[in-house]
mmCIF file of C-alpha atoms in Angstrom:
data_model
loop_
_atom_site.group_PDB
_atom_site.id
_atom_site.type_symbol
_atom_site.label_atom_id
_atom_site.label_comp_id
_atom_site.label_asym_id
_atom_site.label_seq_id
_atom_site.Cartn_x
_atom_site.Cartn_y
_atom_site.Cartn_z
ATOM 1 C CA MET A 252 0.000 0.000 0.000
ATOM 2 C CA VAL A 253 3.007 2.294 0.435
ATOM 3 C CA ILE A 254 3.542 2.037 -3.334
ATOM 4 C CA VAL A 255 -0.065 3.021 -4.022
ATOM 5 C CA ARG A 256 0.197 6.049 -1.730
ATOM 6 C CA SER A 257 3.490 7.021 -3.389
ATOM 7 C CA VAL A 258 2.026 6.920 -6.906
ATOM 8 C CA VAL A 259 -1.092 8.844 -5.852
ATOM 9 C CA ALA A 260 1.074 11.371 -3.969
ATOM 10 C CA LEU A 261 3.155 11.876 -7.123
ATOM 11 C CA ALA A 262 -0.013 12.467 -9.144
ATOM 12 C CA ALA A 263 -1.405 14.879 -6.529
ATOM 13 C CA SER A 264 1.777 16.925 -6.209
ATOM 14 C CA SER A 265 2.403 17.043 -9.964
ATOM 15 C CA GLY A 266 -1.211 17.757 -10.913
ATOM 16 C CA TRP A 267 -1.405 14.599 -13.013
ATOM 17 C CA TYR A 268 -4.511 12.768 -14.138
ATOM 18 C CA ILE A 269 -5.020 9.354 -12.600
ATOM 19 C CA PHE A 270 -7.331 6.626 -13.915
ATOM 20 C CA GLN A 271 -8.220 3.114 -12.797
ATOM 21 C CA MET A 272 -8.699 -0.142 -14.710
ATOM 22 C CA ASP A 273 -9.714 -3.632 -13.650
ATOM 23 C CA VAL A 274 -8.195 -6.788 -15.170
ATOM 24 C CA HIS A 275 -10.765 -9.540 -15.734
ATOM 25 C CA ASN A 276 -8.454 -12.512 -16.134
ATOM 26 C CA VAL A 277 -5.580 -11.737 -13.772
ATOM 27 C CA PHE A 278 -6.209 -14.814 -11.602
ATOM 28 C CA LEU A 279 -5.696 -17.078 -14.627
ATOM 29 C CA GLN A 280 -2.088 -15.934 -14.947
ATOM 30 C CA GLY A 281 -0.680 -17.533 -11.780
ATOM 31 C CA GLY A 282 0.445 -16.068 -8.462
ATOM 32 C CA LEU A 283 1.981 -12.605 -8.201
ATOM 33 C CA ASN A 284 3.139 -11.028 -4.955
ATOM 34 C CA GLU A 285 5.087 -8.073 -6.355
ATOM 35 C CA ASN A 286 4.096 -4.599 -7.526
ATOM 36 C CA LEU A 287 4.709 -4.057 -11.243
ATOM 37 C CA TYR A 288 5.375 -0.883 -13.198
ATOM 38 C CA MET A 289 4.943 -0.692 -16.954
ATOM 39 C CA VAL A 290 5.648 1.767 -19.728
ATOM 40 C CA VAL A 291 3.913 1.665 -23.093
ATOM 41 C CA PRO A 292 6.494 1.665 -25.944
ATOM 42 C CA GLU A 293 4.210 3.307 -28.487
ATOM 43 C CA ILE A 294 4.000 6.559 -26.524
ATOM 44 C CA MET A 295 6.996 6.379 -24.189
ATOM 45 C CA ASP A 296 8.841 9.181 -25.982
ATOM 46 C CA GLU A 297 5.895 11.575 -25.813
ATOM 47 C CA ALA A 298 5.079 11.629 -22.096
ATOM 48 C CA LEU A 299 5.776 9.934 -18.796
ATOM 49 C CA ILE A 300 3.223 7.211 -18.171
ATOM 50 C CA VAL A 301 3.129 5.368 -14.837
ATOM 51 C CA VAL A 302 1.094 2.179 -14.675
ATOM 52 C CA LEU A 303 0.854 0.549 -11.259
ATOM 53 C CA VAL A 304 -0.390 -3.048 -11.132
ATOM 54 C CA TYR A 305 -1.888 -4.027 -7.771
ATOM 55 C CA VAL A 306 -3.435 -7.516 -7.740
ATOM 56 C CA ASP A 307 -6.175 -7.192 -10.403
ATOM 57 C CA ASP A 308 -6.359 -3.380 -10.446
ATOM 58 C CA LEU A 309 -4.315 -0.891 -12.459
ATOM 59 C CA LEU A 310 -3.649 2.787 -11.869
ATOM 60 C CA VAL A 311 -2.603 4.831 -14.886
ATOM 61 C CA THR A 312 -1.261 8.343 -14.268
ATOM 62 C CA SER A 313 0.326 10.995 -16.472
ATOM 63 C CA SER A 314 0.427 14.752 -17.001
ATOM 64 C CA THR A 315 -1.365 14.465 -20.357
ATOM 65 C CA LEU A 316 -4.903 13.176 -20.703
ATOM 66 C CA VAL A 317 -4.425 12.259 -24.378
ATOM 67 C CA HIS A 318 -1.544 9.933 -23.579
ATOM 68 C CA ILE A 319 -3.494 8.297 -20.769
ATOM 69 C CA GLN A 320 -6.302 7.592 -23.209
ATOM 70 C CA LYS A 321 -3.802 6.044 -25.638
ATOM 71 C CA THR A 322 -2.337 3.914 -22.858
ATOM 72 C CA ARG A 323 -5.746 2.673 -21.775
ATOM 73 C CA LYS A 324 -6.615 1.824 -25.375
ATOM 74 C CA ILE A 325 -3.387 -0.144 -25.824
ATOM 75 C CA LEU A 326 -3.886 -2.058 -22.567
ATOM 76 C CA LYS A 327 -7.481 -2.914 -23.477
ATOM 77 C CA SER A 328 -6.306 -4.230 -26.851
ATOM 78 C CA LYS A 329 -3.771 -6.547 -25.181
ATOM 79 C CA PHE A 330 -5.756 -7.693 -22.145
ATOM 80 C CA LYS A 331 -9.370 -8.193 -21.170
ATOM 81 C CA MET A 332 -10.055 -5.363 -18.742
ATOM 82 C CA LYS A 333 -12.686 -2.884 -17.660
ATOM 83 C CA ASP A 334 -12.129 0.878 -17.775
ATOM 84 C CA LEU A 335 -13.292 2.394 -14.454
ATOM 85 C CA GLY A 336 -12.590 6.039 -15.310
ATOM 86 C CA GLU A 337 -10.928 8.527 -12.966
ATOM 87 C CA LEU A 338 -9.735 7.153 -9.628
ATOM 88 C CA LYS A 339 -12.591 7.222 -7.102
ATOM 89 C CA TYR A 340 -12.550 3.960 -5.147
ATOM 90 C CA PHE A 341 -9.565 1.623 -4.928
ATOM 91 C CA LEU A 342 -9.030 -1.404 -2.644
ATOM 92 C CA GLY A 343 -11.907 -0.304 -0.408
ATOM 93 C CA ILE A 344 -10.549 3.232 -0.069
ATOM 94 C CA GLY A 345 -12.232 6.340 -1.441
ATOM 95 C CA PHE A 346 -10.135 8.920 -3.329
ATOM 96 C CA PHE A 347 -11.323 12.515 -3.728
ATOM 97 C CA ARG A 348 -9.396 15.278 -5.493
ATOM 98 C CA SER A 349 -9.575 18.931 -4.464
ATOM 99 C CA LYS A 350 -7.394 22.026 -4.824
ATOM 100 C CA LYS A 351 -5.454 20.916 -1.755
ATOM 101 C CA GLY A 352 -4.603 17.500 -3.208
ATOM 102 C CA ILE A 353 -6.079 13.996 -3.131
ATOM 103 C CA TYR A 354 -7.880 12.722 -0.028
ATOM 104 C CA MET A 355 -7.852 9.044 0.948
ATOM 105 C CA CYS A 356 -10.955 8.119 2.943
ATOM 106 C CA GLN A 357 -12.201 4.955 4.685
ATOM 107 C CA ARG A 358 -15.340 6.444 6.227
ATOM 108 C CA LYS A 359 -17.634 3.703 4.879
ATOM 109 C CA TYR A 360 -15.294 0.994 6.191
ATOM 110 C CA ALA A 361 -15.114 2.708 9.613
ATOM 111 C CA LEU A 362 -18.896 2.981 9.901
ATOM 112 C CA GLU A 363 -19.283 -0.688 8.971
ATOM 113 C CA LEU A 364 -16.770 -1.653 11.678
ATOM 114 C CA VAL A 365 -18.709 0.305 14.324
ATOM 115 C CA SER A 366 -21.947 -1.333 13.191
ATOM 116 C CA GLN A 367 -20.504 -4.861 13.094
ATOM 117 C CA MET A 368 -19.350 -4.519 16.708
ATOM 118 C CA GLY A 369 -22.805 -3.346 17.785
ATOM 119 C CA LEU A 370 -21.518 0.021 18.990
ATOM 120 C CA SER A 371 -23.705 2.293 16.883
ATOM 121 C CA GLY A 372 -25.695 3.438 19.915
ATOM 122 C CA ILE A 373 -22.828 3.700 22.405
ATOM 123 C CA LYS A 374 -21.172 6.927 23.546
ATOM 124 C CA PRO A 375 -18.050 7.769 21.461
ATOM 125 C CA ALA A 376 -14.640 7.957 23.116
ATOM 126 C CA GLU A 377 -12.466 11.071 23.173
ATOM 127 C CA THR A 378 -9.162 9.227 22.606
ATOM 128 C CA PRO A 379 -8.200 5.824 21.145
ATOM 129 C CA LEU A 380 -6.477 4.785 24.391
ATOM 130 C CA GLU A 381 -6.446 6.150 27.929
ATOM 131 C CA PHE A 382 -3.337 8.115 28.880
ATOM 132 C CA ASN A 383 -0.486 5.959 30.177
ATOM 133 C CA HIS A 384 -2.569 2.795 29.794
ATOM 134 C CA LYS A 385 -0.379 -0.326 29.736
ATOM 135 C CA LEU A 386 -1.400 -3.599 28.088
ATOM 136 C CA THR A 387 0.122 -6.720 29.651
ATOM 137 C CA SER A 388 0.118 -10.465 29.038
ATOM 138 C CA LEU A 389 -1.316 -13.075 31.390
ATOM 139 C CA GLU A 390 2.174 -14.368 32.212
ATOM 140 C CA PHE A 391 3.255 -10.894 33.282
ATOM 141 C CA ASP A 392 0.128 -10.492 35.411
ATOM 142 C CA LYS A 393 0.852 -13.743 37.256
ATOM 143 C CA GLU A 394 4.230 -12.348 38.303
ATOM 144 C CA ILE A 395 3.083 -8.919 39.488
ATOM 145 C CA LYS A 396 -0.413 -10.110 40.629
ATOM 146 C CA PRO A 397 -2.573 -7.047 39.868
ATOM 147 C CA LYS A 398 -5.860 -6.537 41.730
ATOM 148 C CA ASN A 399 -8.009 -7.314 38.687
ATOM 149 C CA LEU A 400 -6.233 -10.594 37.796
ATOM 150 C CA ALA A 401 -9.316 -12.686 38.586
ATOM 151 C CA HIS A 402 -11.485 -10.676 36.198
ATOM 152 C CA ASP A 403 -8.940 -10.167 33.405
ATOM 153 C CA LYS A 404 -8.950 -13.689 31.975
ATOM 154 C CA LEU A 405 -7.996 -15.044 28.580
ATOM 155 C CA LEU A 406 -10.729 -14.778 25.963
ATOM 156 C CA GLU A 407 -12.394 -18.059 25.045
ATOM 157 C CA ASN A 408 -12.885 -16.869 21.462
ATOM 158 C CA ARG A 409 -9.594 -15.282 20.490
ATOM 159 C CA GLY A 410 -10.583 -15.431 16.808
ATOM 160 C CA ALA A 411 -13.113 -12.627 17.352
ATOM 161 C CA TYR A 412 -10.391 -10.428 18.847
ATOM 162 C CA GLN A 413 -8.024 -11.239 15.991
ATOM 163 C CA ARG A 414 -10.639 -10.271 13.412
ATOM 164 C CA ILE A 415 -11.193 -6.916 15.126
ATOM 165 C CA ILE A 416 -7.466 -6.181 15.146
ATOM 166 C CA GLY A 417 -7.198 -7.212 11.500
ATOM 167 C CA LYS A 418 -9.902 -4.705 10.581
ATOM 168 C CA LEU A 419 -8.189 -2.001 12.641
ATOM 169 C CA ILE A 420 -4.868 -2.700 10.911
ATOM 170 C CA TYR A 421 -6.517 -2.156 7.527
ATOM 171 C CA LEU A 422 -8.056 1.091 8.775
ATOM 172 C CA THR A 423 -4.581 2.428 9.599
ATOM 173 C CA LEU A 424 -3.958 2.758 5.848
ATOM 174 C CA THR A 425 -5.559 6.194 6.140
ATOM 175 C CA ARG A 426 -5.858 6.674 9.905
ATOM 176 C CA THR A 427 -2.356 7.334 11.208
ATOM 177 C CA ASP A 428 -3.807 8.434 14.564
ATOM 178 C CA LEU A 429 -4.559 4.752 15.248
ATOM 179 C CA LEU A 430 -1.116 3.351 14.480
ATOM 180 C CA PHE A 431 0.309 3.346 18.019
ATOM 181 C CA VAL A 432 -2.645 1.746 19.784
ATOM 182 C CA VAL A 433 -3.232 -0.826 17.020
ATOM 183 C CA GLN A 434 0.391 -1.976 17.085
ATOM 184 C CA ALA A 435 0.121 -2.308 20.879
ATOM 185 C CA LEU A 436 -3.070 -4.371 20.617
ATOM 186 C CA SER A 437 -1.661 -6.552 17.829
ATOM 187 C CA GLN A 438 1.131 -7.761 20.133
ATOM 188 C CA HIS A 439 -1.455 -9.767 22.102
ATOM 189 C CA MET A 440 -3.270 -11.538 19.261
ATOM 190 C CA ASN A 441 -2.022 -14.996 20.285
ATOM 191 C CA ALA A 442 -3.346 -14.775 23.866
ATOM 192 C CA PRO A 443 -5.815 -11.873 24.181
ATOM 193 C CA LYS A 444 -7.400 -11.047 27.534
ATOM 194 C CA GLN A 445 -10.601 -9.240 28.429
ATOM 195 C CA SER A 446 -8.613 -6.027 28.993
ATOM 196 C CA HIS A 447 -7.277 -6.222 25.436
ATOM 197 C CA LEU A 448 -10.813 -6.614 24.061
ATOM 198 C CA ASP A 449 -11.975 -3.691 26.195
ATOM 199 C CA ALA A 450 -9.144 -1.559 24.802
ATOM 200 C CA ALA A 451 -10.008 -2.583 21.224
ATOM 201 C CA THR A 452 -13.641 -1.677 21.883
ATOM 202 C CA GLY A 453 -12.453 1.715 23.107
ATOM 203 C CA VAL A 454 -10.608 2.235 19.824
ATOM 204 C CA VAL A 455 -13.786 1.512 17.854
ATOM 205 C CA ARG A 456 -15.692 3.965 20.085
ATOM 206 C CA TYR A 457 -13.081 6.581 19.199
ATOM 207 C CA ILE A 458 -13.454 5.709 15.507
ATOM 208 C CA LYS A 459 -17.184 6.347 15.824
ATOM 209 C CA ARG A 460 -16.371 9.910 16.876
ATOM 210 C CA THR A 461 -13.820 10.482 14.095
ATOM 211 C CA THR A 462 -15.186 8.713 11.008
ATOM 212 C CA GLY A 463 -14.717 11.889 8.947
ATOM 213 C CA LEU A 464 -10.925 11.963 9.261
ATOM 214 C CA ASP A 465 -9.099 11.540 5.937
ATOM 215 C CA LEU A 466 -5.485 11.302 4.794
ATOM 216 C CA LEU A 467 -4.488 14.190 2.530
ATOM 217 C CA LEU A 468 -1.859 13.631 -0.156
ATOM 218 C CA SER A 469 -1.026 17.277 -0.655
ATOM 219 C CA ALA A 470 -0.732 19.058 -3.986
ATOM 220 C CA ASN A 471 1.891 21.381 -2.498
ATOM 221 C CA GLY A 472 5.523 20.818 -1.671
ATOM 222 C CA GLU A 473 8.667 19.593 -3.370
ATOM 223 C CA LEU A 474 8.998 15.916 -4.243
ATOM 224 C CA ASN A 475 11.584 15.048 -1.602
ATOM 225 C CA LEU A 476 11.646 12.024 0.676
ATOM 226 C CA VAL A 477 11.871 12.940 4.361
ATOM 227 C CA VAL A 478 12.034 10.345 7.143
ATOM 228 C CA TYR A 479 11.308 10.988 10.827
ATOM 229 C CA TYR A 480 12.332 8.435 13.427
ATOM 230 C CA ASP A 481 11.767 8.227 17.169
ATOM 231 C CA SER A 482 12.344 5.735 19.969
ATOM 232 C CA ASP A 483 10.437 5.626 23.265
ATOM 233 C CA TRP A 484 13.231 4.276 25.453
ATOM 234 C CA ALA A 485 12.429 1.209 27.594
ATOM 235 C CA SER A 486 8.688 1.858 27.381
ATOM 236 C CA TYR A 487 7.546 -1.740 26.837
ATOM 237 C CA VAL A 488 6.474 -2.688 30.339
ATOM 238 C CA GLU A 489 7.178 -6.442 30.155
ATOM 239 C CA THR A 490 10.656 -6.531 28.600
ATOM 240 C CA ARG A 491 11.806 -2.906 29.099
ATOM 241 C CA ARG A 492 12.570 -2.740 25.389
ATOM 242 C CA SER A 493 12.194 0.477 23.476
ATOM 243 C CA VAL A 494 9.244 1.130 21.181
ATOM 244 C CA THR A 495 10.373 2.683 17.924
ATOM 245 C CA GLY A 496 8.444 4.380 15.174
ATOM 246 C CA ASN A 497 9.037 6.180 11.910
ATOM 247 C CA LEU A 498 7.164 8.017 9.201
ATOM 248 C CA VAL A 499 8.096 8.751 5.611
ATOM 249 C CA LYS A 500 6.842 11.798 3.713
ATOM 250 C CA PHE A 501 6.987 12.276 -0.048
ATOM 251 C CA GLY A 502 6.829 16.025 -0.343
ATOM 252 C CA GLU A 503 3.972 16.958 2.009
ATOM 253 C CA ALA A 504 2.266 13.571 1.651
ATOM 254 C CA LEU A 505 2.583 10.881 4.323
ATOM 255 C CA ILE A 506 3.238 7.619 2.489
ATOM 256 C CA SER A 507 4.469 5.308 5.270
#
């Protein structure tokens, strides 16, 4: 998904057109785990054409609409595919262009997650996780013997917890405000406790309050890669290891 964000960020910053196509017979061609880029020889000398292949979907972007149309025509003559027009909805994510750039939105996905968990009528949360809240494993609890040990038992159905975390991980494609708490919750997927489920429920309550948040791939800024890195020293309560994090910006767009 980093590659998709990078290509869309390039199109947003450069003011390029970006179109989407769907390949009908991609699953008949065998397995493919890599991202592919293609250029079309017939028009390569006239304009820069970027074609991103992602599973059975293609993104075609260029500064010239005429050359995009030629590229789409060539691809349709070589492969059986459907022309979906300008990029609007890709891999479950909505894309909306404005003067500020291109917005990536998962509002529909977020609302469905709230509904699936039966939290549509519950009060939203102000933050995704309470301040200074620590998530611990059952083995750690047995050593320090907290007061709520008897009530904070392992979940009988850990699959339900794992599915919730999987959905939250996908939501972080556009919701960077959830990255820290989701990575903390994902560390307990093998042996989740009631406190982990309660924390995950709190995240969904926060999502209910903030379903309108989008990720903007800005149309402004130079196309430079900038990386920020930070380490929270010895903050992991069980092992005293540091928790590290980084973000990568392509111009003004956050891509990773």
